[in-house]
Each structure stands twice: as C-alpha cells, then as structure tokens.
Short mmCIF file of C-alpha atoms and ligand atoms in Angstrom, two decimals:
data_model
loop_
_atom_site.label_atom_id
_atom_site.label_comp_id
_atom_site.label_asym_id
_atom_site.label_seq_id
_atom_site.Cartn_x
_atom_site.Cartn_y
_atom_site.Cartn_z
CA MET A 442 95.10 -112.21 -33.18
CA LEU A 443 96.12 -115.61 -32.00
CA SER A 444 96.98 -117.83 -34.96
CA GLU A 445 99.30 -120.69 -35.84
CA LYS A 446 101.34 -118.35 -37.98
CA GLU A 447 101.70 -115.91 -35.17
CA LEU A 448 102.99 -118.63 -32.91
CA GLU A 449 105.46 -119.89 -35.50
CA GLY A 450 106.69 -116.34 -36.04
CA ILE A 451 107.25 -115.82 -32.38
CA SER A 452 109.07 -119.11 -32.10
CA GLU A 453 111.42 -118.12 -34.96
CA GLN A 454 112.02 -114.73 -33.44
CA PHE A 455 112.74 -116.27 -30.06
CA LYS A 456 115.34 -118.64 -31.51
CA LYS A 457 117.17 -115.76 -33.21
CA GLU A 458 117.24 -113.69 -30.07
CA ILE A 459 118.53 -116.58 -28.05
CA GLU A 460 121.73 -116.43 -30.07
CA LYS A 461 122.34 -112.90 -28.88
CA ILE A 462 122.39 -113.90 -25.22
CA ASP A 463 125.83 -113.19 -23.82
CA SER A 464 125.15 -112.27 -20.24
CA GLU A 465 122.78 -112.61 -17.35
CA LYS A 466 121.38 -109.22 -18.29
CA THR A 467 120.40 -110.08 -21.91
CA LEU A 468 119.01 -113.37 -20.67
CA ASN A 469 116.71 -111.57 -18.24
CA GLU A 470 115.64 -109.14 -20.95
CA ILE A 471 114.59 -111.97 -23.22
CA PHE A 472 112.81 -113.78 -20.43
CA ASN A 473 110.79 -110.65 -19.69
CA ARG A 474 110.02 -110.00 -23.32
CA TYR A 475 108.42 -113.43 -23.78
CA LEU A 476 107.49 -114.80 -20.41
CA GLY A 477 107.43 -111.78 -18.11
CA LYS A 478 104.18 -110.23 -16.78
CA LYS A 479 103.69 -108.32 -20.00
CA GLY A 480 105.64 -110.79 -22.15
CA GLU A 481 104.34 -111.88 -25.53
CA ILE A 482 103.52 -115.49 -24.52
CA THR A 483 101.85 -114.24 -21.36
CA CYS A 484 99.68 -111.89 -23.43
CA PHE A 485 98.71 -114.72 -25.75
CA PHE A 486 97.44 -116.71 -22.80
CA GLY A 487 95.21 -113.73 -22.06
CA LEU A 488 93.71 -113.93 -25.54
CA ILE A 489 92.57 -117.59 -25.24
CA LYS A 490 89.33 -116.70 -23.48
CA ASP A 491 88.13 -114.80 -26.58
CA LEU A 492 88.66 -117.77 -28.91
CA PRO A 493 85.85 -119.94 -30.21
CA PRO A 494 85.50 -123.03 -27.96
CA LYS A 495 87.00 -125.45 -30.49
CA ASP A 496 90.23 -123.43 -30.68
CA LYS A 497 90.54 -122.82 -26.95
CA GLN A 498 91.96 -126.23 -26.12
CA LYS A 499 94.20 -126.39 -29.20
CA PHE A 500 95.86 -123.03 -28.59
CA GLY A 501 95.98 -123.57 -24.87
CA ALA A 502 98.00 -126.74 -25.38
CA LYS A 503 100.23 -125.11 -28.02
CA LEU A 504 100.97 -122.14 -25.82
CA ASN A 505 101.79 -124.39 -22.89
CA THR A 506 104.26 -126.40 -24.98
CA LEU A 507 105.79 -123.22 -26.32
CA LYS A 508 106.15 -121.81 -22.84
CA LYS A 509 107.74 -125.04 -21.65
CA ASP A 510 110.18 -125.07 -24.57
CA PHE A 511 111.13 -121.44 -24.01
CA LEU A 512 111.70 -122.03 -20.36
CA GLU A 513 113.86 -125.07 -21.08
CA ILE A 514 115.93 -123.16 -23.60
CA LEU A 515 116.39 -120.22 -21.26
CA GLU A 516 117.37 -122.58 -18.46
CA LYS A 517 120.10 -124.07 -20.65
CA GLU A 518 121.35 -120.62 -21.62
CA SER A 519 121.49 -119.66 -17.99
CA GLU A 520 123.66 -122.71 -17.26
CA LYS A 521 125.99 -121.77 -20.10
CA ILE A 522 126.38 -118.25 -18.78
CA LYS A 523 127.18 -119.51 -15.31
CA GLU A 524 129.79 -121.87 -16.68
CA LYS A 525 131.36 -119.13 -18.75
CA PHE A 526 131.45 -116.83 -15.76
CA ASN A 527 133.09 -119.46 -13.58
CA SER A 528 135.77 -120.36 -16.08
CA GLU A 529 136.59 -116.69 -16.67
CA LYS A 530 136.85 -116.21 -12.93
CA LEU A 531 139.13 -119.21 -12.64
CA GLU A 532 141.30 -117.92 -15.42
CA LYS A 533 141.68 -114.59 -13.69
CA GLU A 534 142.45 -116.27 -10.40
CA SER A 535 144.84 -118.82 -11.73
CA PHE A 536 148.46 -118.53 -10.73
CA ASP A 537 151.73 -119.87 -11.90
CA VAL A 538 152.61 -122.74 -9.60
CA SER A 539 156.19 -122.74 -10.84
CA ALA A 540 156.79 -119.06 -9.97
CA PRO A 541 159.19 -118.51 -7.05
CA GLY A 542 157.45 -117.72 -3.76
CA HIS A 543 157.47 -114.41 -1.95
CA LYS A 544 160.10 -114.40 0.73
CA ILE A 545 158.67 -113.68 4.17
CA THR A 546 161.12 -111.51 6.03
CA LYS A 547 161.66 -112.96 9.44
CA GLY A 548 162.79 -111.04 12.48
CA HIS A 549 165.69 -112.27 14.56
CA LEU A 550 167.20 -111.88 17.98
CA HIS A 551 168.98 -108.74 19.10
CA PRO A 552 172.76 -109.15 19.55
CA VAL A 553 172.41 -108.55 23.28
CA THR A 554 169.89 -111.40 23.49
CA LEU A 555 172.11 -113.63 21.39
CA VAL A 556 175.01 -112.99 23.72
CA ARG A 557 172.84 -113.38 26.81
CA ARG A 558 171.75 -116.82 25.60
CA GLU A 559 175.29 -117.83 24.84
CA VAL A 560 176.49 -116.65 28.25
CA GLU A 561 173.69 -118.60 29.91
CA GLN A 562 174.56 -121.69 27.94
CA ILE A 563 178.25 -121.58 28.84
CA PHE A 564 177.54 -121.06 32.53
CA ARG A 565 174.85 -123.72 32.49
CA GLY A 566 177.58 -126.07 31.24
CA MET A 567 179.50 -125.25 34.44
CA GLY A 568 176.46 -125.88 36.63
CA PHE A 569 175.19 -122.32 37.05
CA GLU A 570 171.46 -121.59 37.02
CA SER A 571 170.20 -118.39 35.37
CA ILE A 572 168.06 -116.23 37.69
CA GLU A 573 166.22 -112.95 37.20
CA GLY A 574 165.39 -110.16 39.64
CA PRO A 575 163.32 -106.96 39.61
CA GLU A 576 164.56 -103.89 37.76
CA VAL A 577 162.73 -101.61 40.18
CA GLU A 578 164.58 -102.28 43.40
CA THR A 579 164.36 -101.14 46.98
CA GLU A 580 167.10 -99.13 48.64
CA TRP A 581 167.69 -102.07 50.99
CA TYR A 582 168.51 -104.63 48.30
CA ASN A 583 170.39 -102.28 46.00
CA PHE A 584 172.54 -100.69 48.74
CA ASP A 585 172.10 -101.44 52.45
CA SER A 586 172.08 -105.23 52.19
CA LEU A 587 175.17 -104.98 50.00
CA ASN A 588 177.10 -103.26 52.79
CA VAL A 589 176.50 -99.74 51.45
CA PRO A 590 174.73 -97.92 54.29
CA LYS A 591 172.96 -94.57 53.92
CA ASP A 592 175.28 -91.57 53.50
CA HIS A 593 178.26 -93.84 52.97
CA PRO A 594 180.61 -92.32 50.37
CA ALA A 595 180.58 -95.66 48.48
CA ARG A 596 177.08 -94.74 47.24
CA ASP A 597 178.73 -92.18 45.00
CA MET A 598 180.02 -95.08 42.89
CA TRP A 599 176.48 -95.41 41.44
CA ASP A 600 174.54 -92.56 39.85
CA THR A 601 171.09 -93.54 40.93
CA PHE A 602 167.61 -93.00 39.47
CA TRP A 603 165.48 -92.62 42.58
CA ILE A 604 161.79 -93.13 41.99
CA LYS A 605 158.63 -92.72 44.08
CA ASP A 606 158.68 -93.85 47.72
CA ASN A 607 156.33 -96.63 48.67
CA ASN A 608 155.15 -96.65 52.32
CA GLY A 609 158.36 -94.90 53.39
CA GLN A 610 160.37 -97.43 51.39
CA LYS A 611 162.79 -95.78 48.95
CA ASN A 612 162.72 -97.24 45.45
CA LEU A 613 165.08 -96.94 42.53
CA LEU A 614 165.98 -98.44 39.19
CA ARG A 615 168.63 -100.96 40.17
CA THR A 616 172.12 -99.65 39.52
CA HIS A 617 173.50 -103.18 39.16
CA THR A 618 172.40 -106.81 39.24
CA SER A 619 174.11 -107.42 42.62
CA PRO A 620 170.88 -107.06 44.70
CA VAL A 621 169.76 -110.40 43.24
CA GLN A 622 172.64 -112.04 45.18
CA VAL A 623 170.89 -111.16 48.44
CA ARG A 624 167.41 -111.95 47.14
CA TYR A 625 168.61 -115.40 46.12
CA MET A 626 170.65 -116.21 49.24
CA GLU A 627 167.69 -115.28 51.45
CA LYS A 628 165.70 -118.12 49.90
CA HIS A 629 168.37 -120.73 49.11
CA LEU A 630 171.00 -122.51 51.14
CA PRO A 631 174.46 -123.16 49.67
CA PRO A 632 175.83 -124.66 47.57
CA ILE A 633 174.79 -121.77 45.32
CA LYS A 634 175.82 -121.34 41.69
CA ILE A 635 173.84 -118.72 39.81
CA ILE A 636 174.20 -116.09 37.14
CA VAL A 637 171.86 -113.11 36.86
CA PRO A 638 171.58 -111.51 33.44
CA GLY A 639 169.50 -108.35 33.20
CA ARG A 640 169.15 -104.60 32.79
CA ALA A 641 170.60 -102.00 35.11
CA TYR A 642 170.33 -98.20 35.10
CA ARG A 643 172.62 -95.32 35.97
CA HIS A 644 171.95 -91.62 35.81
CA GLU A 645 175.07 -90.72 33.92
CA ALA A 646 176.28 -89.04 30.77
CA THR A 647 176.44 -91.32 27.76
CA ASP A 648 179.54 -92.01 25.71
CA ALA A 649 180.84 -94.80 23.47
CA SER A 650 180.75 -97.36 26.27
CA HIS A 651 178.19 -95.93 28.74
CA GLU A 652 174.40 -95.71 28.53
CA PHE A 653 171.92 -94.87 31.28
CA GLN A 654 170.34 -98.24 30.57
CA PHE A 655 172.63 -101.21 30.08
CA HIS A 656 172.97 -104.95 30.64
CA GLN A 657 174.97 -106.84 33.19
CA VAL A 658 175.53 -110.42 34.12
CA GLU A 659 176.07 -111.16 37.78
CA GLY A 660 177.67 -114.36 39.02
CA LEU A 661 177.51 -115.89 42.49
CA MET A 662 179.06 -119.07 43.81
CA ILE A 663 178.81 -119.91 47.52
CA ASP A 664 179.93 -123.05 49.30
CA GLU A 665 182.27 -124.01 52.13
CA ASN A 666 185.63 -123.26 50.55
CA ILE A 667 185.15 -121.15 47.44
CA ASN A 668 188.09 -118.81 46.85
CA VAL A 669 189.72 -116.49 44.32
CA ALA A 670 191.32 -119.41 42.47
CA ASN A 671 187.82 -120.76 41.74
CA LEU A 672 186.71 -117.34 40.58
CA LYS A 673 189.64 -117.08 38.22
CA ALA A 674 189.16 -120.58 36.85
CA ILE A 675 185.45 -120.07 36.19
CA LEU A 676 186.02 -116.69 34.52
CA LEU A 677 188.89 -117.96 32.39
CA ASN A 678 186.88 -120.95 31.26
CA PHE A 679 183.93 -118.71 30.44
CA PHE A 680 185.94 -116.18 28.41
CA ARG A 681 187.77 -118.87 26.43
CA LYS A 682 184.49 -120.54 25.51
CA PHE A 683 182.79 -117.24 24.76
CA PHE A 684 185.49 -115.76 22.53
CA LYS A 685 186.69 -119.16 21.26
CA LYS A 686 190.24 -117.92 21.79
CA ASP A 687 193.00 -118.24 24.38
CA VAL A 688 191.97 -115.13 26.28
CA GLU A 689 194.08 -114.05 29.25
CA ILE A 690 192.45 -112.47 32.28
CA ARG A 691 193.80 -110.11 34.86
CA LEU A 692 192.30 -109.49 38.29
CA ARG A 693 193.29 -105.99 39.33
CA PRO A 694 192.89 -105.04 43.02
CA SER A 695 189.93 -102.71 43.44
CA PHE A 696 187.19 -101.77 45.87
CA PHE A 697 183.54 -102.76 46.16
CA PRO A 698 181.73 -102.53 49.50
CA PHE A 699 180.13 -105.95 48.98
CA THR A 700 183.31 -107.94 48.24
CA GLU A 701 186.57 -108.30 50.11
CA PRO A 702 189.05 -108.58 48.51
CA SER A 703 187.74 -106.93 45.34
CA PHE A 704 189.00 -106.91 41.77
CA GLU A 705 188.44 -105.40 38.40
CA ILE A 706 188.22 -108.08 35.72
CA ASP A 707 190.33 -107.30 32.65
CA ILE A 708 190.67 -109.49 29.59
CA SER A 709 193.34 -109.29 26.95
CA CYS A 710 192.12 -107.10 24.10
CA MET A 711 190.26 -109.10 21.45
CA VAL A 712 190.94 -106.54 18.76
CA CYS A 713 194.75 -106.52 18.90
CA GLU A 714 195.23 -109.71 20.90
CA GLY A 715 197.03 -107.88 23.67
CA LYS A 716 199.49 -105.93 21.54
CA GLY A 717 197.89 -102.55 22.22
CA CYS A 718 195.42 -100.63 20.02
CA SER A 719 192.87 -97.82 20.21
CA ALA A 720 190.13 -100.14 21.51
CA CYS A 721 192.19 -100.95 24.61
CA LYS A 722 193.81 -97.53 24.84
CA LYS A 723 197.15 -99.14 23.94
CA THR A 724 197.23 -101.16 27.15
CA GLY A 725 196.40 -104.56 25.66
CA TRP A 726 193.70 -105.02 28.35
CA VAL A 727 189.98 -104.25 28.45
CA GLU A 728 187.97 -103.86 31.63
CA LEU A 729 184.83 -106.00 31.69
CA GLY A 730 183.55 -105.76 35.26
CA GLY A 731 184.10 -106.23 38.95
CA ALA A 732 184.45 -109.24 41.20
CA GLY A 733 185.58 -110.42 44.60
CA ILE A 734 184.91 -112.61 47.60
CA VAL A 735 181.45 -111.93 49.01
CA HIS A 736 181.71 -109.69 52.10
CA PRO A 737 180.64 -111.33 55.39
CA ASN A 738 178.14 -108.51 55.95
CA VAL A 739 176.35 -109.43 52.72
CA LEU A 740 176.12 -113.07 53.80
CA LYS A 741 174.77 -111.93 57.18
CA ALA A 742 172.22 -109.61 55.54
CA SER A 743 171.05 -112.61 53.49
CA GLY A 744 170.72 -114.80 56.57
CA LEU A 745 173.81 -116.97 55.95
CA ASN A 746 176.50 -117.61 58.54
CA PRO A 747 179.83 -116.22 57.21
CA LYS A 748 181.70 -118.66 59.41
CA LEU A 749 180.18 -121.56 57.48
CA TRP A 750 179.94 -120.22 53.96
CA GLN A 751 182.03 -118.22 51.58
CA GLY A 752 182.29 -117.61 47.89
CA PHE A 753 182.78 -115.21 45.05
CA ALA A 754 180.63 -112.79 43.09
CA PHE A 755 181.25 -110.97 39.86
CA GLY A 756 179.38 -108.47 37.71
CA MET A 757 180.20 -107.98 34.05
CA GLY A 758 178.95 -105.51 31.49
CA MET A 759 176.98 -107.64 29.05
CA ASP A 760 176.99 -104.84 26.46
CA ARG A 761 180.78 -104.75 26.70
CA LEU A 762 180.87 -108.47 25.98
CA VAL A 763 178.71 -107.92 22.91
CA MET A 764 180.88 -105.03 21.76
CA MET A 765 184.04 -107.09 22.14
CA LYS A 766 182.58 -110.15 20.48
CA TYR A 767 181.21 -108.37 17.42
CA LYS A 768 183.70 -105.47 17.44
CA ILE A 769 181.03 -102.79 17.84
CA ASN A 770 182.45 -99.36 18.45
CA HIS A 771 179.53 -97.59 20.19
CA ILE A 772 176.95 -98.72 22.74
CA LYS A 773 174.35 -96.36 21.22
CA TRP A 774 173.66 -98.86 18.43
CA PHE A 775 172.01 -101.31 20.77
CA ASN A 776 168.91 -99.20 21.36
CA SER A 777 168.93 -97.31 18.07
CA SER A 778 166.53 -99.67 16.23
CA ASP A 779 168.70 -98.92 13.23
CA LEU A 780 168.09 -101.73 10.76
CA ARG A 781 171.45 -101.21 9.08
CA PHE A 782 172.98 -102.23 12.38
CA LEU A 783 170.49 -104.90 13.42
CA LYS A 784 170.41 -106.74 10.11
CA GLN A 785 174.02 -107.81 10.56
CA PHE A 786 173.20 -110.35 13.27
N1 LIG B 1051 177.94 -104.60 41.02
C1 LIG B 1051 179.23 -104.10 40.66
C2 LIG B 1051 179.05 -102.95 39.68
O1 LIG B 1051 178.05 -102.89 39.03
C3 LIG B 1051 180.08 -105.17 40.03
C4 LIG B 1051 180.41 -106.27 41.00
C5 LIG B 1051 179.57 -107.34 41.15
C6 LIG B 1051 181.54 -106.23 41.77
C7 LIG B 1051 179.87 -108.38 42.04
C8 LIG B 1051 181.86 -107.22 42.64
C9 LIG B 1051 181.03 -108.29 42.76
O2 LIG B 1051 179.88 -102.08 39.57
#
C-alpha cells in the first residue's frame, strides 16, 4: 500500500544504502532497485491510479519530489566515483620527476667510415674533391682503359669476380678504384684533383690483411707539369696529418700497367716507429698501396692529350689505414658485426 510511512521508510533505506556505494557497479544496482523499470519508486507510481482522487495528487507530487531527490543524490555519488577513479589512475600513472632518465643507446659510425671521412677532410684541405664510382664495373673501365688489354699477363695481378654479361659487355666487381680515374677524366678537363674512396673486390683467400671485399682510396691529380715530387709531397702531407706524427714515406719502384714509372707506397711503421717489429715484419716499413705517373695510354683512353697533360695517381688500402691508425691486428673485424670490437670507436 502507498502510505506516508512507506515513503519515509523507503527514503531512510535509500539513504543507508547510499553509504555503501563504492563503485560504478553498486551505484547502478541501487539505481535499478529504486528507479529502474521494476524499481520500488517506479512501482509506487504504478499504484497511484488505484488511490482515492484526493490522495492521487498528494502522492503524485511526493513521489515526484522523492524521485528527483534520489536522482540528484545518485548523480552526486556518480561524480564522486568518477573523481575517485581519476585520482587513483593519476596516482598509478604518476612518476618521479627527479629519477634519472633511461639512457638511449645511440649507434655510431664504423671505423672505416670514420677514417674515410677523415681522409676526405684532409684531402679536401689540399683541394681534392671526393668522387664515387660504380662497384659493378665493365671490363673496359676496370682493365682495358687502364692499359690492361685482354689476355695480358698483367690481368693476373687482380683476382677478379666476373659477373653476368650484359649485351656482350663483360661485367665484374671492380678489383680497384682506378677505373674511376678514366670515368672522371672522360667528363672533366684538367686541372683535376680528386680522391675516390670506395669498395673493391678480389677473389682471393683471406688472411689478416686481405679480404675479398675491402676499401681503397684512389687519388688523381692531372695538370700541365705534375710530377713525382708533387706525389710525394701530397702523400707525405696526408700521412702526417692523418697519423699526427712525423711519418716517413718510401716510394719503392714497382709495376702497374696504368702508371709509368710506378711505385709501392711504404710508410714507416706506426707501431714501432720504424725500429722493426712483428707488424712490419721487422723491416720498419709498411706497404699501403701503389702509385705512379699516369700512363699516356690511360690519358688517351680518357680522351686527354698526353702531350698536354700529365699527373700522378695512387691507390691506398683504406682498411690498412684503419688498421694502422687504431692498431687493429686482423681485417676480419671490420665485417664481423662484433659489438665488442665496434663499441671501441
Ligand atoms: N689500383 C692499384 C691496385 O689496386 C693501385 C694503384 C692505383 C697503383 C693508382 C697505381 C696508381 O693495386
């Protein structure tokens, strides 16, 4: 039955239950119990129609106020729960601003790249531009244009990786950076001052100082009167800057088909400073590459008149430079991806 007492009772009961609300779930339960489809207040509304007319309006108004109050109270509770939830979330997410940060491990450049950049910088200081050329070369640029014709015994100096022919054109992985001399001279008139850092490949057995894939740096200087004295001066200047020491160099007579005269470039051993040790096989000297005065046939093959122009070329093992600079005892480390090695640079 709908009576004042009943309504008071329900109001009391509601207030007690409100205190138990501690989550969205209990809040919804209470809402349903009183105001849901089958909730107590909702049911009371259903009873109004059976009341005598004089009570209808009175109870209707009372129930409406009660419903409004309940809704207001529940609304407030819902706000409280949201606030509580947010502050708990914040607490969980909070962090200590004074804690030291996580260190992000950064990568760094490979020693060969470091040396390449340094070499480029030193030569740039002497007016040389750094040029690149293709690693897949044609037989013409790698050999013929460099005065090494087919079937000439000089080809045996390079253990070559031949690869697929292209329209009757023989291709290979370049055995040295020298072909870039011709490629450059074809397109540029002297004065020429370039270096060519890059990879080269030879099909040979590996040991402490040989890999089938390695790095070289080529040098080329062409003008009207460039001679061996210029070559020596440029090399000496380079080595002294590179090693930051009074390095001595030695040009030993040698043979390359594309230079005449030709030399091997030796530098005094960096490990023992020329006294003789295991790194230099007790000679006090270490071989770093080849050099010479560019052969007239190479100038001709590049479209330059050898009567007008002359100059020097050299080719050094970049990996050897790295090994000497950092005193590395085996070339295998360069491509090993071994972090114990790499982290030292
Ligand atoms: N290209 C020669 C080699 O790889 C080195 C060299 C370069 C010699 C330029 C003379 C002049 O063996």
